[in-house]
Amino acid sequence: STMLEVSGLNHRYGAGEKAHVAVNDLSFTVETGQLASIVGPSGCGKSTLLRCIAGLVKPTSGRVSLHGDDVSGVPEDLAVVFQDYSRSLFPWLSVAKNVEFPLRWRNLSRSERRTRAQEALESVGLSGVGSKFPWQLSGGMQQRVSIARALASRPALLLMDEPFASVDAQTRFELEDLTRRVQRENGSTVLVVTHDIDESVYLSDRVLVLSKSPATIVADLPVGLPAE
Ligand code: ADP
Ligand code: ADP
C-alpha cells in the first residue's frame, strides 16, 4: 500500500521579484515498508521538501498525504531525525528522558513510556547509557539517541534530513547499517534526504534523484543490493 503521496508540490520562499522557487511541481509516492532516499545537490530544495512532508513548512501549493490523510501540522505518526543532533537533544535531560520526551503527549502510562524508551535505546545499541546526559556521549552516540527518540514513538513514516552528515566516516557506516537493520526489523517506512549519492545507494531500496534548484525529479531508481 502507499504510505506517502506527494502530488504537485511547490514551495516558494518570499514573493515578487525576490521570490525563490525551492520545490517545483514534485510528485511521487513511497510504499509502506520502503527505505527510499532523495538525493540532490546542496541547495536544491531537499530540506524544504522534507519540511513540507513533515508539516513544518506549509507548501505554496500541492498536497502531501500520509496513508490517505492530508498532512497538516506535525502529525503524530511521523517522526523526523535532523542532521544537527547537538541541537536536537535537551542537554538538561538524561538520555532516557530525551527518548521518552515525545511520548509525553501520548496517552501512555509512565511505565509504558519507560519501556518504549528502553526498547528504542536497545534497538540502537545504547541500552546502557539511559542515565547519562547527551554531552557525555560522542557525536555518533548522540545521533543514535535522536534515532531512538524517533523510533520510540513508533512512527508510520520516519523522515531523516542529512542524518549522518555530521559524524565521521566510520560512524556514518555504522549508523547506515543500523538504519537498514532497524528498518527491516520494524518494517518501517523511511525517507532519507542526502546530498551524498554513495550514501543513498548504500542505504536505500530506491533513490529519487533531484535536479539543481528548483528541485525536480530527474530519476527514480530501484537499488538492488545482494541478499545478505
Ligand atoms: P537543500 O536541503 O537541498 O540544501 P534547501 O531546501 O535547504 O536545500 O534550500 C533550497 C533553496 O531555498 C536554497 O536556495 C535556499 O537558499 C533557499 N531557502 C531555504 N530556506 C529558505 C528560507 N527560509 N528563506 C528563503 N530561502 C530559503
Ligand atoms: P567495514 O568495512 O568497516 O566493515 P561496512 O561493513 O560498514 O564497513 O561496509 C562494508 C563495505 O561497504 C565497505 O567496503 C565500505 O567501504 C562500504 N560502504 C559502507 N558505507 C558506504 C557508503 N556510504 N558509501 C559507499 N560505500 C560504503
mmCIF file of N, CA and C and ligand atoms in Angstrom, residues 169-170 172-174 176-177 196-200 202-203, ligand 2:
data_model
loop_
_atom_site.group_PDB
_atom_site.id
_atom_site.type_symbol
_atom_site.label_atom_id
_atom_site.label_comp_id
_atom_site.label_asym_id
_atom_site.label_seq_id
_atom_site.Cartn_x
_atom_site.Cartn_y
_atom_site.Cartn_z
ATOM 1 N N ALA A 169 33.376 9.209 9.097
ATOM 2 C CA ALA A 169 33.023 8.189 8.100
ATOM 3 C C ALA A 169 32.714 6.830 8.722
ATOM 4 N N GLN A 170 33.530 6.404 9.689
ATOM 5 C CA GLN A 170 33.314 5.096 10.304
ATOM 6 C C GLN A 170 31.956 5.056 11.011
ATOM 7 N N ARG A 172 29.464 6.927 10.375
ATOM 8 C CA ARG A 172 28.414 7.020 9.361
ATOM 9 C C ARG A 172 28.061 5.627 8.834
ATOM 10 N N PHE A 173 29.083 4.803 8.527
ATOM 11 C CA PHE A 173 28.817 3.436 8.054
ATOM 12 C C PHE A 173 28.003 2.672 9.098
ATOM 13 N N GLU A 174 28.415 2.817 10.362
ATOM 14 C CA GLU A 174 27.706 2.091 11.429
ATOM 15 C C GLU A 174 26.246 2.531 11.509
ATOM 16 N N GLU A 176 24.458 3.913 9.133
ATOM 17 C CA GLU A 176 23.735 3.472 7.935
ATOM 18 C C GLU A 176 23.295 2.018 8.098
ATOM 19 N N ASP A 177 24.215 1.185 8.570
ATOM 20 C CA ASP A 177 23.877 -0.222 8.785
ATOM 21 C C ASP A 177 22.775 -0.360 9.827
ATOM 22 N N ASP A 196 24.571 12.984 -0.590
ATOM 23 C CA ASP A 196 25.638 12.008 -0.817
ATOM 24 C C ASP A 196 25.100 10.797 -1.593
ATOM 25 N N ILE A 197 25.441 10.743 -2.875
ATOM 26 C CA ILE A 197 24.911 9.684 -3.743
ATOM 27 C C ILE A 197 25.344 8.299 -3.273
ATOM 28 N N ASP A 198 26.591 8.165 -2.792
ATOM 29 C CA ASP A 198 27.065 6.872 -2.277
ATOM 30 C C ASP A 198 26.190 6.423 -1.119
ATOM 31 N N GLU A 199 25.925 7.368 -0.246
ATOM 32 C CA GLU A 199 25.116 7.037 0.921
ATOM 33 C C GLU A 199 23.724 6.581 0.496
ATOM 34 N N SER A 200 23.128 7.300 -0.453
ATOM 35 C CA SER A 200 21.761 6.960 -0.844
ATOM 36 C C SER A 200 21.712 5.563 -1.465
ATOM 37 N N TYR A 202 23.916 3.072 -0.947
ATOM 38 C CA TYR A 202 24.254 2.081 0.070
ATOM 39 C C TYR A 202 23.077 1.824 1.005
ATOM 40 N N LEU A 203 22.357 2.906 1.300
ATOM 41 C CA LEU A 203 21.339 2.852 2.345
ATOM 42 C C LEU A 203 19.994 2.315 1.885
HETATM 43 P P1 ADP B 2 33.615 -2.172 7.316
HETATM 44 O O1 ADP B 2 34.403 -2.409 6.058
HETATM 45 O O2 ADP B 2 34.308 -1.220 8.243
HETATM 46 O O3 ADP B 2 33.101 -3.408 7.961
HETATM 47 P P2 ADP B 2 30.838 -1.710 6.499
HETATM 48 O O4 ADP B 2 30.530 -3.134 6.864
HETATM 49 O O5 ADP B 2 30.006 -0.637 7.068
HETATM 50 O O6 ADP B 2 32.355 -1.302 6.818
HETATM 51 O O7 ADP B 2 30.832 -1.559 4.909
HETATM 52 C C1 ADP B 2 31.113 -2.626 4.042
HETATM 53 C C2 ADP B 2 31.638 -2.038 2.758
HETATM 54 O O8 ADP B 2 30.709 -1.092 2.219
HETATM 55 C C3 ADP B 2 32.937 -1.299 2.966
HETATM 56 O O9 ADP B 2 33.819 -1.618 1.907
HETATM 57 C C4 ADP B 2 32.577 0.150 2.929
HETATM 58 O O10 ADP B 2 33.603 0.932 2.373
HETATM 59 C C5 ADP B 2 31.345 0.153 2.022
HETATM 60 N N1 ADP B 2 30.448 1.249 2.418
HETATM 61 C C6 ADP B 2 29.833 1.416 3.614
HETATM 62 N N2 ADP B 2 29.095 2.529 3.620
HETATM 63 C C7 ADP B 2 29.261 3.096 2.407
HETATM 64 C C8 ADP B 2 28.787 4.285 1.801
HETATM 65 N N3 ADP B 2 28.005 5.145 2.406
HETATM 66 N N4 ADP B 2 29.155 4.544 0.546
HETATM 67 C C9 ADP B 2 29.954 3.716 -0.114
HETATM 68 N N5 ADP B 2 30.449 2.587 0.394
HETATM 69 C C10 ADP B 2 30.116 2.275 1.645
#
